[in-house]
Short mmCIF file of C-alpha atoms (C1' of nucleotides) in Angstrom, two decimals:
data_model
loop_
_atom_site.label_atom_id
_atom_site.label_comp_id
_atom_site.label_asym_id
_atom_site.label_seq_id
_atom_site.Cartn_x
_atom_site.Cartn_y
_atom_site.Cartn_z
CA UNK A 1 0.00 0.00 0.00
CA UNK A 2 1.33 3.41 -0.96
CA UNK A 3 2.29 5.84 1.78
CA UNK A 4 -0.28 8.35 0.67
CA UNK A 5 -3.05 5.82 0.78
CA UNK A 6 -2.11 4.69 4.26
CA UNK A 7 -1.74 8.27 5.48
CA UNK A 8 -5.24 9.00 4.24
CA UNK A 9 -6.68 6.04 6.11
CA UNK A 10 -4.74 7.03 9.23
CA UNK A 11 -6.13 10.53 9.14
CA UNK A 12 -9.64 9.34 8.35
CA UNK A 13 -9.57 7.06 11.37
CA UNK A 14 -8.43 9.90 13.59
CA UNK A 15 -11.17 12.16 12.28
CA UNK A 16 -13.88 9.52 12.71
CA UNK A 17 -12.71 8.96 16.27
CA UNK A 18 -12.58 12.64 17.18
CA UNK A 19 -15.29 14.33 15.11
CA UNK A 20 -17.39 11.48 13.78
CA UNK A 21 -18.11 10.15 10.30
CA UNK A 22 -20.66 12.78 9.34
CA UNK A 23 -18.60 15.71 10.61
CA UNK A 24 -15.33 15.19 8.74
CA UNK A 25 -14.66 16.05 5.14
CA UNK A 26 -12.17 15.29 2.40
CA UNK A 27 -10.98 18.83 2.95
CA UNK A 28 -9.96 18.06 6.53
CA UNK A 29 -7.68 15.27 5.34
CA UNK A 30 -6.32 17.21 2.36
CA UNK A 31 -5.39 20.14 4.58
CA UNK A 32 -3.26 18.10 6.96
CA UNK A 33 -1.59 15.89 4.35
CA UNK A 34 -0.94 18.85 2.04
CA UNK A 35 -2.63 17.25 -0.91
CA UNK A 36 -5.79 18.15 -2.77
CA UNK A 37 -9.31 16.94 -2.48
CA UNK A 38 -9.04 15.13 -5.81
CA UNK A 39 -6.00 13.11 -4.73
CA UNK A 40 -8.08 11.45 -2.04
CA UNK A 41 -10.81 10.63 -4.54
CA UNK A 42 -8.16 8.88 -6.63
CA UNK A 43 -7.67 6.34 -3.84
CA UNK A 44 -11.19 6.43 -2.42
CA UNK A 45 -13.81 7.37 -5.03
CA UNK A 46 -16.50 7.86 -2.39
CA UNK A 47 -16.49 8.71 1.29
CA UNK A 48 -18.08 5.33 1.94
CA UNK A 49 -15.03 3.62 0.40
CA UNK A 50 -12.82 5.49 2.83
CA UNK A 51 -14.99 4.56 5.79
CA UNK A 52 -14.99 0.92 4.71
CA UNK A 53 -11.19 0.92 4.54
CA UNK A 54 -10.92 2.30 8.06
CA UNK A 55 -13.22 -0.35 9.49
CA UNK A 56 -11.71 -3.17 7.46
CA UNK A 57 -8.29 -2.27 8.78
CA UNK A 58 -9.63 -2.33 12.33
CA UNK A 59 -11.14 -5.77 11.78
CA UNK A 60 -7.72 -6.96 10.59
CA UNK A 61 -6.00 -5.45 13.62
CA UNK A 62 -8.41 -7.24 15.92
CA UNK A 63 -7.72 -10.56 14.21
CA UNK A 64 -3.97 -9.97 14.61
CA UNK A 65 -4.18 -9.12 18.30
CA UNK A 66 -6.46 -12.04 18.92
CA UNK A 67 -3.95 -14.39 17.38
CA UNK A 68 -0.98 -12.75 19.08
CA UNK A 69 -2.53 -12.82 22.54
CA UNK A 70 -4.35 -16.12 22.21
CA UNK A 71 -2.09 -18.05 24.58
CA UNK A 72 -2.17 -15.50 27.40
CA UNK A 73 -4.35 -16.01 30.49
CA UNK A 74 -7.84 -14.54 30.28
CA UNK A 75 -7.22 -11.66 32.65
CA UNK A 76 -4.04 -10.66 30.83
CA UNK A 77 -5.91 -10.59 27.53
CA UNK A 78 -8.48 -8.35 29.15
CA UNK A 79 -5.81 -6.05 30.55
CA UNK A 80 -4.20 -5.78 27.12
CA UNK A 81 -7.48 -4.52 25.74
CA UNK A 82 -7.86 -2.07 28.62
CA UNK A 83 -4.34 -0.77 27.92
CA UNK A 84 -5.29 -0.13 24.33
CA UNK A 85 -8.28 1.88 25.47
CA UNK A 86 -6.05 3.81 27.82
CA UNK A 87 -3.94 4.80 24.84
CA UNK A 88 -7.02 6.05 23.02
CA UNK A 89 -8.13 7.94 26.09
CA UNK A 90 -4.81 9.78 26.36
CA UNK A 91 -5.12 10.96 22.77
CA UNK A 92 -8.71 12.00 23.26
CA UNK A 93 -9.96 9.45 20.75
CA UNK A 94 -13.09 7.39 21.20
CA UNK A 95 -13.26 3.88 19.74
CA UNK A 96 -14.66 3.14 16.28
CA UNK A 97 -17.55 1.33 17.87
CA UNK A 98 -18.49 4.32 20.00
CA UNK A 99 -18.19 6.63 17.02
CA UNK A 100 -19.92 4.62 14.29
CA UNK A 101 -22.78 2.85 16.06
CA UNK A 102 -24.59 6.09 17.01
CA UNK A 103 -24.44 7.19 13.34
CA UNK A 104 -25.34 3.70 12.11
CA UNK A 105 -28.64 4.60 10.46
CA UNK A 106 -26.98 7.36 8.41
CA UNK A 107 -24.13 5.21 7.09
CA UNK A 108 -24.09 3.92 3.51
CA UNK A 109 -24.96 0.23 3.21
CA UNK A 110 -21.46 -1.17 2.66
CA UNK A 111 -20.22 0.70 5.71
CA UNK A 112 -23.12 -0.50 7.85
CA UNK A 113 -22.18 -4.02 6.88
CA UNK A 114 -18.59 -3.55 8.03
CA UNK A 115 -19.58 -1.90 11.29
CA UNK A 116 -21.84 -4.84 12.05
CA UNK A 117 -19.03 -7.24 11.23
CA UNK A 118 -16.64 -5.31 13.48
CA UNK A 119 -19.08 -5.46 16.38
CA UNK A 120 -19.54 -9.18 15.92
CA UNK A 121 -15.82 -9.82 15.83
CA UNK A 122 -15.24 -7.76 18.98
CA UNK A 123 -18.04 -9.54 20.81
CA UNK A 124 -16.80 -12.96 19.77
CA UNK A 125 -13.27 -12.17 20.87
CA UNK A 126 -14.28 -10.70 24.22
CA UNK A 127 -16.57 -13.66 24.89
CA UNK A 128 -13.73 -16.08 24.21
CA UNK A 129 -11.30 -14.18 26.44
CA UNK A 130 -13.76 -14.13 29.31
CA UNK A 131 -14.52 -17.82 28.95
CA UNK A 132 -10.83 -18.56 28.97
CA UNK A 133 -10.33 -16.44 32.08
CA UNK A 134 -13.12 -18.21 33.89
CA UNK A 135 -11.62 -21.56 33.01
CA UNK A 136 -8.04 -20.69 33.96
CA UNK A 137 -9.18 -19.08 37.21
CA UNK A 138 -8.02 -15.53 36.50
CA UNK A 139 -11.51 -14.12 36.02
CA UNK A 140 -14.77 -14.64 37.88
CA UNK A 141 -18.23 -13.47 36.90
CA UNK A 142 -21.86 -14.56 36.97
CA UNK A 143 -23.97 -15.46 33.96
CA UNK A 144 -23.11 -16.32 30.39
CA UNK A 145 -19.80 -15.17 29.01
CA UNK A 146 -21.45 -13.44 26.06
CA UNK A 147 -23.72 -11.35 28.27
CA UNK A 148 -20.72 -10.41 30.36
CA UNK A 149 -18.75 -9.58 27.23
CA UNK A 150 -21.48 -7.17 26.12
CA UNK A 151 -21.31 -5.39 29.47
CA UNK A 152 -17.51 -5.21 29.41
CA UNK A 153 -17.57 -3.78 25.89
CA UNK A 154 -20.15 -1.26 27.13
CA UNK A 155 -17.87 -0.10 29.89
CA UNK A 156 -14.87 0.26 27.60
CA UNK A 157 -16.82 2.13 24.94
CA UNK A 158 -18.58 4.43 27.41
CA UNK A 159 -15.47 5.18 29.43
CA UNK A 160 -14.14 7.08 26.42
CA UNK A 161 -17.43 8.87 25.78
CA UNK A 162 -18.15 9.88 29.35
CA UNK A 163 -14.60 10.87 30.28
CA UNK A 164 -14.56 13.19 27.29
CA UNK A 165 -17.47 15.10 28.81
CA UNK A 166 -17.14 14.59 32.56
CA UNK A 167 -13.37 14.71 32.89
CA UNK A 168 -10.48 12.29 32.54
CA UNK A 169 -10.68 10.94 36.11
CA UNK A 170 -13.90 9.23 35.05
CA UNK A 171 -11.95 6.93 32.76
CA UNK A 172 -9.73 5.51 35.50
CA UNK A 173 -12.61 5.30 37.92
CA UNK A 174 -14.68 3.21 35.55
CA UNK A 175 -12.01 0.82 34.37
CA UNK A 176 -10.64 0.30 37.88
CA UNK A 177 -14.09 -0.73 39.04
CA UNK A 178 -14.57 -2.92 35.97
CA UNK A 179 -11.40 -4.86 36.67
CA UNK A 180 -12.18 -5.19 40.37
CA UNK A 181 -15.57 -6.64 39.48
CA UNK A 182 -14.25 -9.34 37.25
CA UNK A 183 -10.64 -10.10 38.13
CA UNK A 184 -9.68 -12.65 40.77
CA UNK A 185 -7.22 -11.46 43.43
CA UNK A 186 -3.79 -11.92 41.78
CA UNK A 187 -2.06 -13.20 44.96
CA UNK A 188 -3.94 -16.00 46.58
CA UNK B 1 -45.02 27.28 24.47
CA UNK B 2 -46.69 27.27 21.04
CA UNK B 3 -47.57 23.97 19.43
CA UNK B 4 -45.30 24.61 16.50
CA UNK B 5 -42.37 25.32 18.74
CA UNK B 6 -42.91 22.15 20.73
CA UNK B 7 -43.42 20.08 17.60
CA UNK B 8 -40.10 21.33 16.29
CA UNK B 9 -38.30 20.35 19.48
CA UNK B 10 -40.04 16.95 19.42
CA UNK B 11 -38.88 16.29 15.89
CA UNK B 12 -35.38 17.58 16.57
CA UNK B 13 -35.05 15.21 19.50
CA UNK B 14 -36.18 12.29 17.36
CA UNK B 15 -33.71 13.19 14.63
CA UNK B 16 -30.81 13.62 17.06
CA UNK B 17 -31.63 10.23 18.56
CA UNK B 18 -31.92 8.44 15.22
CA UNK B 19 -29.54 10.22 12.86
CA UNK B 20 -27.36 12.35 15.14
CA UNK B 21 -26.86 16.09 15.53
CA UNK B 22 -24.57 16.54 12.54
CA UNK B 23 -26.71 14.46 10.20
CA UNK B 24 -30.07 16.17 10.50
CA UNK B 25 -31.11 19.42 8.88
CA UNK B 26 -33.77 22.08 9.17
CA UNK B 27 -35.16 20.60 5.99
CA UNK B 28 -35.80 17.26 7.66
CA UNK B 29 -37.98 18.92 10.26
CA UNK B 30 -39.71 21.24 7.81
CA UNK B 31 -40.63 18.32 5.57
CA UNK B 32 -42.41 16.35 8.27
CA UNK B 33 -44.14 19.30 9.95
CA UNK B 34 -45.19 20.77 6.58
CA UNK B 35 -43.68 24.14 7.31
CA UNK B 36 -40.77 25.98 5.72
CA UNK B 37 -37.16 26.22 6.68
CA UNK B 38 -37.62 29.87 7.67
CA UNK B 39 -40.39 29.10 10.14
CA UNK B 40 -37.97 27.03 12.19
CA UNK B 41 -35.44 29.84 12.15
CA UNK B 42 -38.13 32.09 13.58
CA UNK B 43 -38.21 29.97 16.73
CA UNK B 44 -34.60 28.82 16.69
CA UNK B 45 -32.29 31.30 14.96
CA UNK B 46 -29.40 28.82 14.87
CA UNK B 47 -29.15 25.07 14.92
CA UNK B 48 -27.29 25.35 18.20
CA UNK B 49 -30.34 27.04 19.75
CA UNK B 50 -32.45 24.09 18.70
CA UNK B 51 -29.97 21.59 20.12
CA UNK B 52 -29.83 23.51 23.39
CA UNK B 53 -33.63 23.43 23.68
CA UNK B 54 -33.69 19.67 23.19
CA UNK B 55 -31.09 19.08 25.90
CA UNK B 56 -32.59 21.63 28.29
CA UNK B 57 -35.94 19.91 28.03
CA UNK B 58 -34.30 16.58 28.80
CA UNK B 59 -32.62 18.06 31.87
CA UNK B 60 -36.02 19.27 33.04
CA UNK B 61 -37.58 15.85 32.43
CA UNK B 62 -34.86 14.24 34.51
CA UNK B 63 -35.48 16.65 37.36
CA UNK B 64 -39.21 15.86 37.23
CA UNK B 65 -38.75 12.09 37.26
CA UNK B 66 -36.22 12.38 40.03
CA UNK B 67 -38.69 14.27 42.16
CA UNK B 68 -41.61 12.03 41.25
CA UNK B 69 -39.76 8.81 42.00
CA UNK B 70 -37.77 10.07 44.96
CA UNK B 71 -39.68 8.10 47.59
CA UNK B 72 -39.52 4.75 45.78
CA UNK B 73 -37.06 2.02 46.82
CA UNK B 74 -33.69 2.12 45.05
CA UNK B 75 -34.33 -0.94 42.89
CA UNK B 76 -37.71 0.37 41.76
CA UNK B 77 -36.14 3.66 40.74
CA UNK B 78 -33.60 1.72 38.73
CA UNK B 79 -36.28 -0.37 37.09
CA UNK B 80 -38.20 2.76 36.15
CA UNK B 81 -35.12 4.01 34.32
CA UNK B 82 -34.66 0.65 32.61
CA UNK B 83 -38.29 0.77 31.48
CA UNK B 84 -37.72 4.16 29.93
CA UNK B 85 -34.78 2.76 27.98
CA UNK B 86 -36.92 -0.14 26.87
CA UNK B 87 -39.35 2.37 25.39
CA UNK B 88 -36.52 4.02 23.48
CA UNK B 89 -35.29 0.66 22.28
CA UNK B 90 -38.69 -0.26 20.88
CA UNK B 91 -38.76 2.94 18.85
CA UNK B 92 -35.22 2.46 17.63
CA UNK B 93 -34.01 5.59 19.38
CA UNK B 94 -30.73 5.86 21.22
CA UNK B 95 -30.46 8.15 24.25
CA UNK B 96 -29.31 11.77 24.02
CA UNK B 97 -26.18 10.86 25.91
CA UNK B 98 -25.25 8.14 23.44
CA UNK B 99 -25.97 10.44 20.53
CA UNK B 100 -24.35 13.68 21.68
CA UNK B 101 -21.23 12.59 23.56
CA UNK B 102 -19.57 11.00 20.50
CA UNK B 103 -20.09 14.27 18.59
CA UNK B 104 -19.09 16.36 21.60
CA UNK B 105 -16.01 17.98 20.05
CA UNK B 106 -18.00 19.18 17.04
CA UNK B 107 -20.81 20.79 19.03
CA UNK B 108 -21.06 24.57 19.43
CA UNK B 109 -20.00 25.82 22.86
CA UNK B 110 -23.44 26.45 24.37
CA UNK B 111 -24.53 22.96 23.39
CA UNK B 112 -21.37 21.38 24.82
CA UNK B 113 -22.17 23.12 28.08
CA UNK B 114 -25.69 21.64 28.20
CA UNK B 115 -24.52 18.15 27.30
CA UNK B 116 -22.01 18.29 30.13
CA UNK B 117 -24.71 19.48 32.49
CA UNK B 118 -27.03 16.68 31.37
CA UNK B 119 -24.34 14.07 32.00
CA UNK B 120 -23.67 15.46 35.45
CA UNK B 121 -27.35 15.44 36.36
CA UNK B 122 -27.78 11.86 35.17
CA UNK B 123 -24.72 10.71 37.08
CA UNK B 124 -25.82 12.47 40.25
CA UNK B 125 -29.28 10.97 40.05
CA UNK B 126 -28.10 7.45 39.35
CA UNK B 127 -25.56 7.69 42.17
CA UNK B 128 -28.28 8.75 44.59
CA UNK B 129 -30.63 5.97 43.49
CA UNK B 130 -27.94 3.34 43.91
CA UNK B 131 -26.97 4.65 47.32
CA UNK B 132 -30.58 4.55 48.37
CA UNK B 133 -30.97 0.99 47.11
CA UNK B 134 -27.91 -0.15 49.01
CA UNK B 135 -29.25 1.44 52.17
CA UNK B 136 -32.78 0.07 51.88
CA UNK B 137 -31.48 -3.39 50.99
CA UNK B 138 -32.94 -3.66 47.49
CA UNK B 139 -29.61 -3.32 45.70
CA UNK B 140 -26.16 -4.76 46.37
CA UNK B 141 -22.87 -3.86 44.72
CA UNK B 142 -19.19 -3.43 45.47
CA UNK B 143 -17.30 -0.14 45.45
CA UNK B 144 -18.40 3.46 45.50
CA UNK B 145 -21.89 4.30 44.33
CA UNK B 146 -20.63 6.84 41.82
CA UNK B 147 -18.32 4.33 40.13
CA UNK B 148 -21.18 1.88 39.97
CA UNK B 149 -23.46 4.56 38.60
CA UNK B 150 -21.02 5.24 35.77
CA UNK B 151 -21.01 1.55 34.86
CA UNK B 152 -24.80 1.30 34.99
CA UNK B 153 -25.14 4.36 32.76
CA UNK B 154 -22.65 2.72 30.39
CA UNK B 155 -24.75 -0.39 30.13
CA UNK B 156 -27.95 1.53 29.49
CA UNK B 157 -26.36 3.77 26.89
CA UNK B 158 -24.56 0.95 25.11
CA UNK B 159 -27.52 -1.41 25.12
CA UNK B 160 -29.22 0.96 22.69
CA UNK B 161 -26.14 1.36 20.52
CA UNK B 162 -25.18 -2.29 20.33
CA UNK B 163 -28.69 -3.68 19.90
CA UNK B 164 -29.15 -1.36 16.95
CA UNK B 165 -26.25 -3.10 15.21
CA UNK B 166 -26.21 -6.62 16.62
CA UNK B 167 -29.95 -7.24 16.91
CA UNK B 168 -32.67 -6.50 19.42
CA UNK B 169 -32.08 -9.60 21.56
CA UNK B 170 -28.86 -7.94 22.68
CA UNK B 171 -30.84 -5.28 24.54
CA UNK B 172 -32.70 -7.74 26.76
CA UNK B 173 -29.63 -9.84 27.29
CA UNK B 174 -27.64 -6.88 28.56
CA UNK B 175 -30.24 -5.35 30.82
CA UNK B 176 -31.26 -8.70 32.29
CA UNK B 177 -27.67 -9.34 33.28
CA UNK B 178 -27.30 -5.80 34.59
CA UNK B 179 -30.27 -6.22 36.93
CA UNK B 180 -29.15 -9.67 38.05
CA UNK B 181 -25.76 -8.21 38.95
CA UNK B 182 -27.08 -5.47 41.14
CA UNK B 183 -30.55 -6.39 42.40
CA UNK B 184 -31.12 -8.35 45.57
CA UNK B 185 -33.45 -11.34 45.32
CA UNK B 186 -36.96 -9.87 45.71
CA UNK B 187 -38.32 -12.76 47.85
CA UNK B 188 -36.10 -13.63 50.72
"C1'" DG C 1 -0.50 10.22 -8.96
"C1'" DT C 2 -1.47 14.84 -8.24
"C1'" DC C 3 -3.09 18.92 -9.85
"C1'" DT C 4 -6.70 22.88 -11.35
"C1'" DA C 5 -11.17 23.76 -12.25
"C1'" DT C 6 -15.76 23.04 -11.89
"C1'" DA C 7 -20.38 20.78 -11.57
"C1'" DT C 8 -23.90 19.74 -8.32
"C1'" DT C 9 -26.20 19.49 -4.33
"C1'" DC C 10 -27.31 20.74 0.15
"C1'" DC C 11 -27.28 23.37 4.35
"C1'" DG C 12 -27.67 27.21 7.64
"C1'" DA C 13 -29.17 31.63 7.73
"C1'" DT C 14 -31.35 36.25 6.43
"C1'" DA C 15 -34.47 39.79 4.05
"C1'" DG C 16 -38.73 41.21 3.27
"C1'" DA C 17 -43.71 40.42 1.75
"C1'" DC C 18 -48.09 39.00 3.65
"C1'" DG D 1 -45.97 33.51 12.42
"C1'" DT D 2 -45.30 31.73 8.04
"C1'" DC D 3 -44.20 32.43 3.56
"C1'" DT D 4 -41.01 33.15 -0.95
"C1'" DA D 5 -36.67 34.05 -2.44
"C1'" DT D 6 -32.01 34.08 -2.11
"C1'" DC D 7 -27.19 34.54 -0.35
"C1'" DG D 8 -22.89 32.46 1.02
"C1'" DG D 9 -20.50 28.63 2.06
"C1'" DA D 10 -19.19 23.93 2.25
"C1'" DA D 11 -19.24 19.21 0.81
"C1'" DT D 12 -18.94 15.20 -2.44
"C1'" DA D 13 -17.63 14.15 -6.70
"C1'" DT D 14 -15.88 14.37 -11.65
"C1'" DA D 15 -13.26 15.98 -15.97
"C1'" DG D 16 -9.22 16.65 -17.93
"C1'" DA D 17 -4.32 18.70 -17.99
"C1'" DC D 18 0.32 17.56 -16.52
#
DNA sequence: GTCTATATTCCGATAGAC
DNA sequence: GTCTATCGGAATATAGAC
């Protein structure tokens, strides 16, 4: 992939995660990368194509992490995910899920399809990690793993939304409580 | 308040909660209410004014419910809130929080201020309800009430976002688990 | 590949008649 | 209060030169 193409996708992801899909324009990207509007259309004929590329890349990243971390204990997998969210929080970015699901009904069909796929992949992964943690004794929680996964995803997603509005302390407060709820005491 | 004015605010709220603040236009409202663009500007000179009215009304509604339900047991207060979210879910609406916090950085200053205020009011109310429930023995949870309130708000907010994408069963699944986590057995 | 130039559409907002 | 008419600006997208 050419540098320009990748730079465009990078910038598009940042804009989606700071301003939202409907609030960013080709002009925003062109301005920062010092290229013209038309150059972006060369790589991505429509805005939907650009959005699809951003989400597709995220789906790939998730698959990579899942494979890379597959052998780790359940609680460590969970903590890796939390760390990634902490990185987003420090940059003031929300996650793609938190940005694109509220706008879902306004997204072009191909993009809706990818967002749905991304959500399914995230849920499947989180469910598997939680099940593993319950089996290896590093996590403890009531109910089905998939229900728990949905609630964990909720907390991660919302921690970025709410801390943006209520203040950064909210992020730590939420994720600390989340981990206390679900993690077994490490020394026992 | 004139009927027209209230109808405009009604429709604006619906549009914010289905399409998002940046994706709806004066034209959307005018089309449904069979009035012209300019008539809306008569009541709301700028789009920000309209957004502010929607959020202000929500803040008022929250204050009313809080007062009305103040004497109920903690778990009943919580269930009342869950019921309200169920109503939103059936209409396919997300909550104002879930719609406006992702777009926060793109909102005009006066609207940002109201969104922040709305979040604070919701958090304060939920914290109080949870504290009451823990005291009267209808709710049980670990940690500070405010941390728990943030996680409960997360689940409510996200249940609308995720069920929109993953399917409606997700809503029930999440809120059932949420209540099981925090509610004491009713007969004991 | 990137540019200039432009077509097209839409949106927020205002002026002024009724 | 609601209308018609319109301005100014911005956005997506395309055509064609280099």
